PDB file of C-alpha atoms in Angstrom:
ATOM      1  CA  PHE W   1      59.792 125.951-143.795  1.00  0.00           C
ATOM      2  CA  GLY W   2      59.236 127.257-147.249  1.00  0.00           C
ATOM      3  CA  SER W   3      55.946 127.263-149.038  1.00  0.00           C
ATOM      4  CA  THR W   4      57.149 124.749-151.593  1.00  0.00           C
ATOM      5  CA  ALA W   5      57.832 122.113-148.931  1.00  0.00           C
ATOM      6  CA  PHE W   6      54.201 121.982-147.943  1.00  0.00           C
ATOM      7  CA  ALA W   7      52.783 122.376-151.415  1.00  0.00           C
ATOM      8  CA  ALA W   8      54.771 119.406-152.783  1.00  0.00           C
ATOM      9  CA  ARG W   9      53.938 117.063-149.903  1.00  0.00           C
ATOM     10  CA  PRO W  10      51.801 114.107-151.022  1.00  0.00           C
ATOM     11  CA  THR W  11      48.327 113.650-149.569  1.00  0.00           C
ATOM     12  CA  HIS W  12      46.416 110.545-148.505  1.00  0.00           C
ATOM     13  CA  ARG W  13      43.514 109.120-150.408  1.00  0.00           C
ATOM     14  CA  VAL W  14      41.198 106.314-149.420  1.00  0.00           C
ATOM     15  CA  LEU W  15      40.156 103.883-152.146  1.00  0.00           C
ATOM     16  CA  ASP W  16      37.913 100.917-151.362  1.00  0.00           C
ATOM     17  CA  GLY W  17      38.792 101.139-147.664  1.00  0.00           C
ATOM     18  CA  ALA W  18      42.585 101.177-148.286  1.00  0.00           C
ATOM     19  CA  GLU W  19      44.585 104.300-147.539  1.00  0.00           C
ATOM     20  CA  LEU W  20      46.748 105.338-150.489  1.00  0.00           C
ATOM     21  CA  LEU W  21      49.368 108.051-150.832  1.00  0.00           C
ATOM     22  CA  ASP W  22      48.561 110.605-153.500  1.00  0.00           C
ATOM     23  CA  PRO W  23      51.831 111.858-155.046  1.00  0.00           C
ATOM     24  CA  ARG W  24      50.152 114.959-156.413  1.00  0.00           C
ATOM     25  CA  PRO W  25      50.376 118.142-154.383  1.00  0.00           C
ATOM     26  CA  SER W  26      47.219 119.064-152.576  1.00  0.00           C
ATOM     27  CA  ASN W  27      45.275 122.079-153.802  1.00  0.00           C
ATOM     28  CA  ARG W  28      44.071 122.721-150.283  1.00  0.00           C
ATOM     29  CA  MET W  29      47.624 123.117-149.089  1.00  0.00           C
ATOM     30  CA  ALA W  30      48.279 125.847-151.602  1.00  0.00           C
ATOM     31  CA  VAL W  31      45.520 127.852-149.992  1.00  0.00           C
ATOM     32  CA  ALA W  32      46.876 127.190-146.512  1.00  0.00           C
ATOM     33  CA  VAL W  33      50.428 128.239-147.267  1.00  0.00           C
ATOM     34  CA  ALA W  34      50.802 131.860-148.135  1.00  0.00           C
ATOM     35  CA  GLU W  35      53.365 132.891-150.708  1.00  0.00           C
ATOM     36  CA  GLY W  36      56.643 133.892-149.030  1.00  0.00           C
ATOM     37  CA  SER W  37      55.450 132.754-145.607  1.00  0.00           C
ATOM     38  CA  THR W  38      58.070 131.033-143.436  1.00  0.00           C
ATOM     39  CA  HIS W  39      55.610 129.435-140.989  1.00  0.00           C
ATOM     40  CA  PHE W  40      52.725 127.122-141.576  1.00  0.00           C
ATOM     41  CA  ASP W  41      49.397 128.589-140.510  1.00  0.00           C
ATOM     42  CA  PHE W  42      47.375 125.788-138.923  1.00  0.00           C
ATOM     43  CA  THR W  43      44.403 128.038-138.218  1.00  0.00           C
ATOM     44  CA  SER W  44      43.786 128.805-141.870  1.00  0.00           C
ATOM     45  CA  LEU W  45      43.372 125.140-142.853  1.00  0.00           C
ATOM     46  CA  PRO W  46      39.873 124.148-143.768  1.00  0.00           C
ATOM     47  CA  ARG W  47      38.483 121.610-141.265  1.00  0.00           C
ATOM     48  CA  SER W  48      36.772 119.270-143.662  1.00  0.00           C
ATOM     49  CA  GLY W  49      38.962 116.999-145.719  1.00  0.00           C
ATOM     50  CA  CYS W  50      42.334 118.383-144.617  1.00  0.00           C
ATOM     51  CA  TRP W  51      45.200 115.936-145.086  1.00  0.00           C
ATOM     52  CA  LEU W  52      46.352 116.653-141.520  1.00  0.00           C
ATOM     53  CA  ASP W  53      42.945 115.569-140.288  1.00  0.00           C
ATOM     54  CA  GLU W  54      43.382 112.360-142.260  1.00  0.00           C
ATOM     55  CA  VAL W  55      46.893 111.827-140.884  1.00  0.00           C
ATOM     56  CA  PHE W  56      45.811 112.570-137.338  1.00  0.00           C
ATOM     57  CA  ALA W  57      42.696 110.447-137.748  1.00  0.00           C
ATOM     58  CA  GLY W  58      44.816 107.563-139.010  1.00  0.00           C
ATOM     59  CA  SER W  59      47.245 108.092-136.168  1.00  0.00           C
ATOM     60  CA  ASP W  60      44.366 108.306-133.692  1.00  0.00           C
ATOM     61  CA  ASP W  61      42.880 105.135-135.143  1.00  0.00           C
ATOM     62  CA  ARG W  62      46.200 103.318-134.852  1.00  0.00           C
ATOM     63  CA  LEU W  63      46.687 104.652-131.330  1.00  0.00           C
ATOM     64  CA  SER W  64      43.161 103.631-130.395  1.00  0.00           C
ATOM     65  CA  LEU W  65      43.683 100.168-131.876  1.00  0.00           C
ATOM     66  CA  TRP W  66      47.027  99.852-130.083  1.00  0.00           C
ATOM     67  CA  ARG W  67      45.404 100.906-126.806  1.00  0.00           C
ATOM     68  CA  LYS W  68      42.574  98.436-127.366  1.00  0.00           C
ATOM     69  CA  ASP W  69      45.031  95.617-128.183  1.00  0.00           C
ATOM     70  CA  ARG W  70      47.256  96.540-125.258  1.00  0.00           C
ATOM     71  CA  THR W  71      44.276  96.721-122.894  1.00  0.00           C
ATOM     72  CA  GLN W  72      43.044  93.355-124.118  1.00  0.00           C
ATOM     73  CA  ALA W  73      46.528  91.834-123.712  1.00  0.00           C
ATOM     74  CA  LEU W  74      46.838  93.290-120.214  1.00  0.00           C
ATOM     75  CA  ARG W  75      43.344  92.051-119.343  1.00  0.00           C
ATOM     76  CA  GLN W  76      44.292  88.551-120.535  1.00  0.00           C
ATOM     77  CA  GLU W  77      47.534  88.721-118.554  1.00  0.00           C
ATOM     78  CA  VAL W  78      45.623  89.789-115.448  1.00  0.00           C
ATOM     79  CA  GLN W  79      43.105  86.979-115.956  1.00  0.00           C
ATOM     80  CA  ARG W  80      45.934  84.464-116.406  1.00  0.00           C
ATOM     81  CA  ALA W  81      47.653  85.790-113.293  1.00  0.00           C
ATOM     82  CA  MET W  82      44.364  85.590-111.367  1.00  0.00           C
ATOM     83  CA  ARG W  83      43.858  81.967-112.480  1.00  0.00           C
ATOM     84  CA  GLU W  84      47.429  81.180-111.456  1.00  0.00           C
ATOM     85  CA  LEU W  85      46.901  82.878-108.101  1.00  0.00           C
ATOM     86  CA  GLY W  86      43.697  80.880-107.669  1.00  0.00           C
ATOM     87  CA  ARG W  87      45.561  77.648-108.361  1.00  0.00           C
ATOM     88  CA  GLU W  88      48.293  78.659-105.941  1.00  0.00           C
ATOM     89  CA  ARG W  89      45.694  79.594-103.328  1.00  0.00           C
ATOM     90  CA  ASN W  90      44.031  76.198-103.791  1.00  0.00           C
ATOM     91  CA  GLY W  91      47.445  74.582-103.415  1.00  0.00           C
ATOM     92  CA  LEU W  92      48.050  76.565-100.236  1.00  0.00           C
ATOM     93  CA  ASP W  93      44.616  75.576 -98.946  1.00  0.00           C
ATOM     94  CA  ASP W  94      45.455  71.935 -99.671  1.00  0.00           C
ATOM     95  CA  LEU W  95      48.768  72.315 -97.857  1.00  0.00           C
ATOM     96  CA  ALA W  96      47.048  73.964 -94.888  1.00  0.00           C
ATOM     97  CA  THR W  97      44.569  71.077 -94.784  1.00  0.00           C
ATOM     98  CA  ASP W  98      47.440  68.587 -94.970  1.00  0.00           C
ATOM     99  CA  ILE W  99      49.235  70.401 -92.142  1.00  0.00           C
ATOM    100  CA  ALA W 100      46.082  70.309 -90.010  1.00  0.00           C
ATOM    101  CA  LYS W 101      45.674  66.591 -90.723  1.00  0.00           C
ATOM    102  CA  THR W 102      49.353  66.011 -89.902  1.00  0.00           C
ATOM    103  CA  ARG W 103      48.970  67.863 -86.600  1.00  0.00           C
ATOM    104  CA  HIS W 104      45.890  65.792 -85.825  1.00  0.00           C
ATOM    105  CA  LEU W 105      47.784  62.598 -86.672  1.00  0.00           C
ATOM    106  CA  GLN W 106      50.700  63.791 -84.554  1.00  0.00           C
ATOM    107  CA  ALA W 107      48.359  64.397 -81.599  1.00  0.00           C
ATOM    108  CA  ASP W 108      46.806  60.969 -82.138  1.00  0.00           C
ATOM    109  CA  ALA W 109      50.260  59.374 -82.285  1.00  0.00           C
ATOM    110  CA  ALA W 110      51.273  61.136 -79.064  1.00  0.00           C
ATOM    111  CA  GLN W 111      48.070  59.918 -77.409  1.00  0.00           C
ATOM    112  CA  LEU W 112      48.692  56.375 -78.662  1.00  0.00           C
ATOM    113  CA  HIS W 113      52.262  56.579 -77.347  1.00  0.00           C
ATOM    114  CA  ILE W 114      50.989  57.590 -73.903  1.00  0.00           C
ATOM    115  CA  GLU W 115      48.358  54.842 -73.977  1.00  0.00           C
ATOM    116  CA  GLY W 116      51.063  52.388 -75.129  1.00  0.00           C
ATOM    117  CA  GLN W 117      53.213  53.381 -72.180  1.00  0.00           C
ATOM    118  CA  HIS W 118      50.257  52.825 -69.810  1.00  0.00           C
ATOM    119  CA  LEU W 119      49.529  49.492 -71.448  1.00  0.00           C
ATOM    120  CA  GLY W 120      53.196  48.482 -71.269  1.00  0.00           C
ATOM    121  CA  ARG W 121      53.264  49.358 -67.593  1.00  0.00           C
ATOM    122  CA  ALA W 122      50.067  47.364 -67.028  1.00  0.00           C
ATOM    123  CA  VAL W 123      51.486  44.373 -68.936  1.00  0.00           C
ATOM    124  CA  ARG W 124      54.709  44.531 -66.909  1.00  0.00           C
ATOM    125  CA  GLU W 125      52.711  44.713 -63.690  1.00  0.00           C
ATOM    126  CA  ALA W 126      50.504  41.819 -64.794  1.00  0.00           C
ATOM    127  CA  ALA W 127      53.577  39.789 -65.740  1.00  0.00           C
ATOM    128  CA  ALA W 128      55.177  40.558 -62.359  1.00  0.00           C
ATOM    129  CA  SER W 129      51.955  39.536 -60.577  1.00  0.00           C
ATOM    130  CA  ALA W 130      51.768  36.346 -62.633  1.00  0.00           C
ATOM    131  CA  ALA W 131      55.394  35.602 -61.784  1.00  0.00           C
ATOM    132  CA  GLN W 132      54.657  36.176 -58.106  1.00  0.00           C
ATOM    133  CA  ARG W 133      51.584  33.943 -58.271  1.00  0.00           C
ATOM    134  CA  SER W 134      53.568  31.329 -60.132  1.00  0.00           C
ATOM    135  CA  GLU W 135      56.282  31.490 -57.485  1.00  0.00           C
ATOM    136  CA  ALA W 136      53.698  31.266 -54.737  1.00  0.00           C
ATOM    137  CA  ALA W 137      52.060  28.288 -56.471  1.00  0.00           C
ATOM    138  CA  TYR W 138      55.445  26.626 -56.852  1.00  0.00           C
ATOM    139  CA  GLN W 139      56.221  27.202 -53.190  1.00  0.00           C
ATOM    140  CA  ALA W 140      52.791  25.844 -52.204  1.00  0.00           C
ATOM    141  CA  ARG W 141      53.347  22.788 -54.387  1.00  0.00           C
ATOM    142  CA  GLN W 142      56.727  22.195 -52.877  1.00  0.00           C
ATOM    143  CA  CYS W 143      55.209  22.555 -49.445  1.00  0.00           C
ATOM    144  CA  PHE W 144      52.412  20.100 -50.333  1.00  0.00           C
ATOM    145  CA  LEU W 145      54.931  17.672 -51.819  1.00  0.00           C
ATOM    146  CA  GLN W 146      56.961  17.804 -48.598  1.00  0.00           C
ATOM    147  CA  ILE W 147      53.817  17.291 -46.532  1.00  0.00           C
ATOM    148  CA  GLU W 148      52.784  14.390 -48.806  1.00  0.00           C
ATOM    149  CA  GLU W 149      56.211  12.855 -48.536  1.00  0.00           C
ATOM    150  CA  ALA W 150      56.111  13.251 -44.754  1.00  0.00           C
ATOM    151  CA  ARG W 151      52.631  11.693 -44.634  1.00  0.00           C
ATOM    152  CA  LEU W 152      53.696   8.844 -46.898  1.00  0.00           C
ATOM    153  CA  ALA W 153      56.680   8.241 -44.613  1.00  0.00           C
ATOM    154  CA  GLU W 154      54.367   8.242 -41.593  1.00  0.00           C
ATOM    155  CA  LEU W 155      52.000   5.903 -43.375  1.00  0.00           C
ATOM    156  CA  ARG W 156      54.832   3.486 -44.199  1.00  0.00           C
ATOM    157  CA  ASP W 157      55.988   3.630 -40.609  1.00  0.00           C
ATOM    158  CA  GLU W 158      52.481   2.836 -39.348  1.00  0.00           C
ATOM    159  CA  GLU W 159      52.099   0.038 -41.913  1.00  0.00           C
ATOM    160  CA  ARG W 160      55.374  -1.418 -40.718  1.00  0.00           C
ATOM    161  CA  VAL W 161      54.235  -1.123 -37.120  1.00  0.00           C
ATOM    162  CA  LEU W 162      50.949  -2.830 -37.973  1.00  0.00           C
ATOM    163  CA  ALA W 163      52.683  -5.430 -40.045  1.00  0.00           C
ATOM    164  CA  GLU W 164      54.925  -6.332 -37.109  1.00  0.00           C
TER     165      GLU W 164
END
């Protein structure tokens, strides 16, 4: 780099909080760049008010702001993801509760099925017993009707014998 490249470079100025580019060459740079020197001597720059300090400070400020914005965006993304995970966890808890209730209902249904089978067996047995009792009652009735008929026949025979 030649000395004229650095001497003609514009500097930054701040006016009412706004950073402006100063098209005039900086007097400080003329001191920093030696005549005929091919390299820029960073160590000879004065520390206060150097345009590189302003550039780096602006760059640091922008980098700091970017980091702050990025951190805030990542924090919001993490919070959103955590809320979403919480909702999903609540949904999973609800599903687990529903599964437990379904298993309980399934166990109850199995128990009711077994009890229904026992009840069906008892009803069939009761119906068979009732049919047997009904058959026995029918047979007894038929027997009594035959006995009555036989007695009535005997009674008619005796009445005829008495009437003769």
